[in-house]
């Protein structure tokens, strides 16, 4: 469950242009392609917009519930998405965080389903199960098998109309603890306090957008049972909600089922509109704060209009051109041409009635924040005067339309068809508003963007600087209303006018809620056929057709990965991948970025421990030129010395960022402890390497690695989408066909050598003033990733692999010490490992380790898998299979697993029978053999002054290290 999640579809306009590349690129020396990809004529943006369509039908129940229905028969699943028009902007002083707190409580059971909602949802094989809260709304969503729709609707309606009898003081106390730990977890991250500064300085106290959605510790702690029940009665009636059903359903079926389950719920009180005037600062506000960050960051922020004002759209497009696109003005001026920044961006964070225009830049080494601020201000002023060019604006619209098309392959989730329809109706009164948005974006003129930017960004700015240092204030006292000592609290009572009327919850007569509706007519998974081809140069092609959207996703994969880095050059592959973004032999970095944007293509390099791959998401209309661009990108990196130096600076900054992040600190320490620093897996799992190695790398090192490990005879090309094997093979032959392998055998990674002998101990890494401790515990398993791990993974699912697992139920749902804990079985190609991760409040660090060890000892020492756990595991894993491959990305990932883990093509179709055959004894035996605690190594990142006295009581050896 999330609180800081911004609406995916509505913010896509500002965010979609960020074509990030998680890993790094490489080089090869064959002749450049005959055609220059940047010259290819892309499909007009209007054609892309015309491809976006979500037909829907609409009806309303007598109690005011509005229902939208979209039919999509591509998979036997239905997305259920329920949106309430209540968020943190509805919270009065003293009640901050209530909307998000209630989102949590509404997962904790209802009168007719008294247990945790994840239990019956997992039993039916629901996927994409979550809930989110933001300033303007709260939503709940899950995608369920068609035969389980009645059960999904019964649960969703039960928490709307039959909740309060199940809300107890114990549940409230527990979820207050969970939410407070969610707040600590966010605050504990680098730049984790910026949101408080942004909201508190741009909006006056009492304004609906002044306080964060997470709320204040004091308000959360002070929430009484009657407070939260009143909050529910005032805001969660059917007349304040939108229900969307999208997928394998039609209108008559939807009407009958919705009326049955929701029809007897009485309407709640009418909600008075929230008044949220757009504030303007009387004068420039400047502030500097200190945080555990790697680099200074300079911000420029303004409050801007929301979705209720048409000016939001040119502002969002302007943000994309200024600092959102890969070719953005800020990136070109401050990162590429005159590299005084290692990162620069702008984003229009648009809400229903307001928003923030946020520009930021991270200083390069040797650059002062004053100099960076002056350069940033100069670029802003230049853009306000000039506005975007027609070409820049068209590229921004193309990227946006392409992103929207990709998102609509999914019926539900965070940004699929159901939430897109719901957002349009909730915020703009039109479920098809996405079309209006796209058409306006495609028709937008540079003058309109320039006028909007001048109108709002010429007002006084909030200029925030974050400097590395010790925090003078944490987040414990932030998130609520801030009272100005000279002006009072600035409260505007008219903002908060929800009527104090009981909901008058009655009992439905249309449905029997005494028992859960049965699950019927489940359809087995029909995994798409995998077709194969081989190019004359040895490149293998694996293809599956999916035509739900006019798009194609691809991955070109090579056997390399961070494990291929030479021991004295850790971070080489990651460095290479980043350098590949800076241009090919025919396109410089700016031209490469522009080429991607014109085609609406996502293109980038990725790496893990065992492989390096290059991904392409392309529009069908632009597939051929997109593959040409992919080939140029993969085959012909320039590795220009000047560009390599810029990449070096950014990679060193990435390493420093890891060393300021609790999770990064812990993982960088853990894997060398497990495997030994000389082992290919005994490296920081991010692949970024070490400062010493990255400082020494040269362009020739990148080119040598590229030419050694990226060979066509070792390349596997995975393709899923709206094309055919013949079509895509012909395109690949044109773009890659003349690429020949170098002479000599392909390289191989060296995994020989003894692993360290592990004994259980604690490695404590001091991170002063941390409100949370990050705990990791791990051991190496005697398996390879290619081994059959189905039973072991099932055993781990019971212990820590799911929301209802034993350790999450204990530390989160029972004790409230964490926002969430989990365990996993990692499966590197040559070795597997068991890993537990637990971010916990600092004063419960020792207690949490005690509980984790106790739970593990109990699980492997006699209290094995229960009948209920086994039933939930089998039902969930079997029933979720048909909904697990809804998108092309899902199918692509599965095909990669089939090929690279040497599995049969029907592997996923056989899983149902394998799960159904599992016995409790099978899981107990796997847990006893592999999920042991006697040699677990614990890495704890936290405030040693607070944590060490707790750890000393555990009886384990303690090694204390300073943070690097």
mmCIF file with all atom_site columns, C-alpha atoms in Angstrom, residues 18-134:
data_model
loop_
_atom_site.group_PDB
_atom_site.id
_atom_site.type_symbol
_atom_site.label_atom_id
_atom_site.label_alt_id
_atom_site.label_comp_id
_atom_site.label_asym_id
_atom_site.label_entity_id
_atom_site.label_seq_id
_atom_site.pdbx_PDB_ins_code
_atom_site.Cartn_x
_atom_site.Cartn_y
_atom_site.Cartn_z
_atom_site.occupancy
_atom_site.B_iso_or_equiv
_atom_site.pdbx_formal_charge
_atom_site.auth_seq_id
_atom_site.auth_comp_id
_atom_site.auth_asym_id
_atom_site.auth_atom_id
_atom_site.pdbx_PDB_model_num
ATOM 1   C CA . UNK A 1 18  ? 12.452  10.495  -18.942 1.00 0.00 ? 18  UNK A CA 1
ATOM 2   C CA . UNK A 1 19  ? 13.922  7.581   -20.910 1.00 0.00 ? 19  UNK A CA 1
ATOM 3   C CA . UNK A 1 20  ? 16.259  6.433   -18.173 1.00 0.00 ? 20  UNK A CA 1
ATOM 4   C CA . UNK A 1 21  ? 18.796  3.679   -18.709 1.00 0.00 ? 21  UNK A CA 1
ATOM 5   C CA . UNK A 1 22  ? 19.320  1.729   -15.488 1.00 0.00 ? 22  UNK A CA 1
ATOM 6   C CA . UNK A 1 23  ? 22.601  0.207   -16.461 1.00 0.00 ? 23  UNK A CA 1
ATOM 7   C CA . UNK A 1 24  ? 25.188  1.094   -19.125 1.00 0.00 ? 24  UNK A CA 1
ATOM 8   C CA . UNK A 1 25  ? 26.153  0.792   -22.879 1.00 0.00 ? 25  UNK A CA 1
ATOM 9   C CA . UNK A 1 26  ? 28.921  -0.761  -25.039 1.00 0.00 ? 26  UNK A CA 1
ATOM 10  C CA . UNK A 1 27  ? 30.979  -0.616  -28.244 1.00 0.00 ? 27  UNK A CA 1
ATOM 11  C CA . UNK A 1 28  ? 31.806  -2.493  -31.402 1.00 0.00 ? 28  UNK A CA 1
ATOM 12  C CA . UNK A 1 29  ? 33.783  -1.513  -34.455 1.00 0.00 ? 29  UNK A CA 1
ATOM 13  C CA . UNK A 1 30  ? 31.974  -2.697  -37.588 1.00 0.00 ? 30  UNK A CA 1
ATOM 14  C CA . UNK A 1 31  ? 31.086  -0.225  -40.300 1.00 0.00 ? 31  UNK A CA 1
ATOM 15  C CA . UNK A 1 32  ? 28.317  2.192   -39.379 1.00 0.00 ? 32  UNK A CA 1
ATOM 16  C CA . UNK A 1 33  ? 24.853  1.610   -40.777 1.00 0.00 ? 33  UNK A CA 1
ATOM 17  C CA . UNK A 1 34  ? 24.185  2.853   -44.239 1.00 0.00 ? 34  UNK A CA 1
ATOM 18  C CA . UNK A 1 35  ? 21.074  4.755   -43.175 1.00 0.00 ? 35  UNK A CA 1
ATOM 19  C CA . UNK A 1 36  ? 21.302  7.433   -40.522 1.00 0.00 ? 36  UNK A CA 1
ATOM 20  C CA . UNK A 1 37  ? 18.491  6.593   -38.073 1.00 0.00 ? 37  UNK A CA 1
ATOM 21  C CA . UNK A 1 38  ? 17.847  10.199  -37.088 1.00 0.00 ? 38  UNK A CA 1
ATOM 22  C CA . UNK A 1 39  ? 16.737  10.941  -40.672 1.00 0.00 ? 39  UNK A CA 1
ATOM 23  C CA . UNK A 1 40  ? 13.954  8.365   -40.618 1.00 0.00 ? 40  UNK A CA 1
ATOM 24  C CA . UNK A 1 41  ? 10.466  9.790   -40.982 1.00 0.00 ? 41  UNK A CA 1
ATOM 25  C CA . UNK A 1 42  ? 8.430   8.859   -37.890 1.00 0.00 ? 42  UNK A CA 1
ATOM 26  C CA . UNK A 1 43  ? 4.694   8.415   -37.896 1.00 0.00 ? 43  UNK A CA 1
ATOM 27  C CA . UNK A 1 44  ? 2.882   11.715  -37.211 1.00 0.00 ? 44  UNK A CA 1
ATOM 28  C CA . UNK A 1 45  ? 1.958   12.211  -33.583 1.00 0.00 ? 45  UNK A CA 1
ATOM 29  C CA . UNK A 1 46  ? -1.680  12.445  -34.672 1.00 0.00 ? 46  UNK A CA 1
ATOM 30  C CA . UNK A 1 47  ? -1.529  8.862   -35.896 1.00 0.00 ? 47  UNK A CA 1
ATOM 31  C CA . UNK A 1 48  ? -0.273  7.744   -32.501 1.00 0.00 ? 48  UNK A CA 1
ATOM 32  C CA . UNK A 1 49  ? -3.043  9.665   -30.741 1.00 0.00 ? 49  UNK A CA 1
ATOM 33  C CA . UNK A 1 50  ? -5.639  8.033   -32.965 1.00 0.00 ? 50  UNK A CA 1
ATOM 34  C CA . UNK A 1 51  ? -4.403  4.622   -31.799 1.00 0.00 ? 51  UNK A CA 1
ATOM 35  C CA . UNK A 1 52  ? -5.331  5.401   -28.192 1.00 0.00 ? 52  UNK A CA 1
ATOM 36  C CA . UNK A 1 53  ? -8.870  4.276   -27.436 1.00 0.00 ? 53  UNK A CA 1
ATOM 37  C CA . UNK A 1 54  ? -10.720 2.921   -24.399 1.00 0.00 ? 54  UNK A CA 1
ATOM 38  C CA . UNK A 1 55  ? -14.382 2.336   -25.315 1.00 0.00 ? 55  UNK A CA 1
ATOM 39  C CA . UNK A 1 56  ? -16.545 2.410   -22.201 1.00 0.00 ? 56  UNK A CA 1
ATOM 40  C CA . UNK A 1 57  ? -20.147 2.368   -21.009 1.00 0.00 ? 57  UNK A CA 1
ATOM 41  C CA . UNK A 1 58  ? -21.449 4.079   -17.903 1.00 0.00 ? 58  UNK A CA 1
ATOM 42  C CA . UNK A 1 59  ? -24.305 3.730   -15.416 1.00 0.00 ? 59  UNK A CA 1
ATOM 43  C CA . UNK A 1 60  ? -25.154 4.920   -11.931 1.00 0.00 ? 60  UNK A CA 1
ATOM 44  C CA . UNK A 1 61  ? -26.853 3.143   -9.028  1.00 0.00 ? 61  UNK A CA 1
ATOM 45  C CA . UNK A 1 62  ? -29.625 4.781   -7.028  1.00 0.00 ? 62  UNK A CA 1
ATOM 46  C CA . UNK A 1 63  ? -27.184 5.306   -4.133  1.00 0.00 ? 63  UNK A CA 1
ATOM 47  C CA . UNK A 1 64  ? -24.964 7.462   -6.336  1.00 0.00 ? 64  UNK A CA 1
ATOM 48  C CA . UNK A 1 65  ? -22.218 4.973   -7.211  1.00 0.00 ? 65  UNK A CA 1
ATOM 49  C CA . UNK A 1 66  ? -20.931 5.723   -10.711 1.00 0.00 ? 66  UNK A CA 1
ATOM 50  C CA . UNK A 1 67  ? -19.781 2.676   -12.668 1.00 0.00 ? 67  UNK A CA 1
ATOM 51  C CA . UNK A 1 68  ? -17.661 2.556   -15.835 1.00 0.00 ? 68  UNK A CA 1
ATOM 52  C CA . UNK A 1 69  ? -17.318 -0.645  -17.884 1.00 0.00 ? 69  UNK A CA 1
ATOM 53  C CA . UNK A 1 70  ? -14.686 -1.407  -20.521 1.00 0.00 ? 70  UNK A CA 1
ATOM 54  C CA . UNK A 1 71  ? -14.680 -4.738  -22.353 1.00 0.00 ? 71  UNK A CA 1
ATOM 55  C CA . UNK A 1 72  ? -11.295 -6.280  -23.219 1.00 0.00 ? 72  UNK A CA 1
ATOM 56  C CA . UNK A 1 73  ? -11.319 -10.048 -23.847 1.00 0.00 ? 73  UNK A CA 1
ATOM 57  C CA . UNK A 1 74  ? -7.590  -10.577 -24.378 1.00 0.00 ? 74  UNK A CA 1
ATOM 58  C CA . UNK A 1 75  ? -7.211  -12.378 -21.027 1.00 0.00 ? 75  UNK A CA 1
ATOM 59  C CA . UNK A 1 76  ? -9.686  -14.060 -18.617 1.00 0.00 ? 76  UNK A CA 1
ATOM 60  C CA . UNK A 1 77  ? -9.330  -11.316 -15.996 1.00 0.00 ? 77  UNK A CA 1
ATOM 61  C CA . UNK A 1 78  ? -11.260 -8.254  -14.818 1.00 0.00 ? 78  UNK A CA 1
ATOM 62  C CA . UNK A 1 79  ? -9.703  -5.184  -13.246 1.00 0.00 ? 79  UNK A CA 1
ATOM 63  C CA . UNK A 1 80  ? -11.663 -3.755  -10.312 1.00 0.00 ? 80  UNK A CA 1
ATOM 64  C CA . UNK A 1 81  ? -10.677 -0.161  -9.586  1.00 0.00 ? 81  UNK A CA 1
ATOM 65  C CA . UNK A 1 82  ? -12.495 1.868   -6.933  1.00 0.00 ? 82  UNK A CA 1
ATOM 66  C CA . UNK A 1 83  ? -11.771 5.570   -6.535  1.00 0.00 ? 83  UNK A CA 1
ATOM 67  C CA . UNK A 1 84  ? -12.984 7.729   -3.659  1.00 0.00 ? 84  UNK A CA 1
ATOM 68  C CA . UNK A 1 85  ? -12.927 11.511  -3.982  1.00 0.00 ? 85  UNK A CA 1
ATOM 69  C CA . UNK A 1 86  ? -11.107 11.947  -0.695  1.00 0.00 ? 86  UNK A CA 1
ATOM 70  C CA . UNK A 1 87  ? -7.437  12.529  -0.101  1.00 0.00 ? 87  UNK A CA 1
ATOM 71  C CA . UNK A 1 88  ? -5.149  14.454  2.167   1.00 0.00 ? 88  UNK A CA 1
ATOM 72  C CA . UNK A 1 89  ? -6.517  17.791  0.925   1.00 0.00 ? 89  UNK A CA 1
ATOM 73  C CA . UNK A 1 90  ? -9.758  16.973  2.759   1.00 0.00 ? 90  UNK A CA 1
ATOM 74  C CA . UNK A 1 91  ? -8.012  16.695  6.133   1.00 0.00 ? 91  UNK A CA 1
ATOM 75  C CA . UNK A 1 92  ? -8.503  19.493  8.662   1.00 0.00 ? 92  UNK A CA 1
ATOM 76  C CA . UNK A 1 93  ? -5.889  20.622  11.141  1.00 0.00 ? 93  UNK A CA 1
ATOM 77  C CA . UNK A 1 94  ? -5.155  17.925  13.697  1.00 0.00 ? 94  UNK A CA 1
ATOM 78  C CA . UNK A 1 95  ? -6.221  15.128  11.336  1.00 0.00 ? 95  UNK A CA 1
ATOM 79  C CA . UNK A 1 96  ? -3.339  15.018  8.854   1.00 0.00 ? 96  UNK A CA 1
ATOM 80  C CA . UNK A 1 97  ? -2.552  11.567  7.514   1.00 0.00 ? 97  UNK A CA 1
ATOM 81  C CA . UNK A 1 98  ? -6.105  10.305  8.113   1.00 0.00 ? 98  UNK A CA 1
ATOM 82  C CA . UNK A 1 99  ? -6.915  9.558   4.455   1.00 0.00 ? 99  UNK A CA 1
ATOM 83  C CA . UNK A 1 100 ? -3.806  7.439   4.084   1.00 0.00 ? 100 UNK A CA 1
ATOM 84  C CA . UNK A 1 101 ? -4.289  5.820   7.489   1.00 0.00 ? 101 UNK A CA 1
ATOM 85  C CA . UNK A 1 102 ? -7.786  4.782   6.460   1.00 0.00 ? 102 UNK A CA 1
ATOM 86  C CA . UNK A 1 103 ? -6.482  3.354   3.221   1.00 0.00 ? 103 UNK A CA 1
ATOM 87  C CA . UNK A 1 104 ? -4.456  0.987   5.398   1.00 0.00 ? 104 UNK A CA 1
ATOM 88  C CA . UNK A 1 105 ? -7.371  0.193   7.686   1.00 0.00 ? 105 UNK A CA 1
ATOM 89  C CA . UNK A 1 106 ? -9.574  -0.683  4.732   1.00 0.00 ? 106 UNK A CA 1
ATOM 90  C CA . UNK A 1 107 ? -7.223  -3.589  3.967   1.00 0.00 ? 107 UNK A CA 1
ATOM 91  C CA . UNK A 1 108 ? -7.539  -4.966  7.489   1.00 0.00 ? 108 UNK A CA 1
ATOM 92  C CA . UNK A 1 109 ? -10.902 -6.670  7.129   1.00 0.00 ? 109 UNK A CA 1
ATOM 93  C CA . UNK A 1 110 ? -14.606 -5.871  7.096   1.00 0.00 ? 110 UNK A CA 1
ATOM 94  C CA . UNK A 1 111 ? -17.643 -7.160  8.974   1.00 0.00 ? 111 UNK A CA 1
ATOM 95  C CA . UNK A 1 112 ? -18.201 -10.053 6.557   1.00 0.00 ? 112 UNK A CA 1
ATOM 96  C CA . UNK A 1 113 ? -14.527 -10.647 5.731   1.00 0.00 ? 113 UNK A CA 1
ATOM 97  C CA . UNK A 1 114 ? -12.924 -10.027 9.117   1.00 0.00 ? 114 UNK A CA 1
ATOM 98  C CA . UNK A 1 115 ? -9.381  -11.091 8.282   1.00 0.00 ? 115 UNK A CA 1
ATOM 99  C CA . UNK A 1 116 ? -6.740  -9.260  6.286   1.00 0.00 ? 116 UNK A CA 1
ATOM 100 C CA . UNK A 1 117 ? -8.081  -8.573  2.762   1.00 0.00 ? 117 UNK A CA 1
ATOM 101 C CA . UNK A 1 118 ? -4.917  -9.958  1.209   1.00 0.00 ? 118 UNK A CA 1
ATOM 102 C CA . UNK A 1 119 ? -5.953  -13.434 2.373   1.00 0.00 ? 119 UNK A CA 1
ATOM 103 C CA . UNK A 1 120 ? -9.130  -13.846 0.244   1.00 0.00 ? 120 UNK A CA 1
ATOM 104 C CA . UNK A 1 121 ? -7.574  -11.841 -2.604  1.00 0.00 ? 121 UNK A CA 1
ATOM 105 C CA . UNK A 1 122 ? -4.578  -14.153 -2.741  1.00 0.00 ? 122 UNK A CA 1
ATOM 106 C CA . UNK A 1 123 ? -6.886  -17.172 -2.544  1.00 0.00 ? 123 UNK A CA 1
ATOM 107 C CA . UNK A 1 124 ? -8.565  -16.113 -5.782  1.00 0.00 ? 124 UNK A CA 1
ATOM 108 C CA . UNK A 1 125 ? -5.297  -15.332 -7.575  1.00 0.00 ? 125 UNK A CA 1
ATOM 109 C CA . UNK A 1 126 ? -5.716  -11.562 -7.691  1.00 0.00 ? 126 UNK A CA 1
ATOM 110 C CA . UNK A 1 127 ? -2.872  -9.602  -9.250  1.00 0.00 ? 127 UNK A CA 1
ATOM 111 C CA . UNK A 1 128 ? -1.979  -5.893  -9.051  1.00 0.00 ? 128 UNK A CA 1
ATOM 112 C CA . UNK A 1 129 ? -3.489  -5.756  -5.564  1.00 0.00 ? 129 UNK A CA 1
ATOM 113 C CA . UNK A 1 130 ? -2.878  -2.400  -3.920  1.00 0.00 ? 130 UNK A CA 1
ATOM 114 C CA . UNK A 1 131 ? -4.289  0.844   -2.663  1.00 0.00 ? 131 UNK A CA 1
ATOM 115 C CA . UNK A 1 132 ? -2.906  4.359   -2.855  1.00 0.00 ? 132 UNK A CA 1
ATOM 116 C CA . UNK A 1 133 ? -3.642  7.727   -1.336  1.00 0.00 ? 133 UNK A CA 1
ATOM 117 C CA . UNK A 1 134 ? -2.729  11.111  -2.714  1.00 0.00 ? 134 UNK A CA 1
#
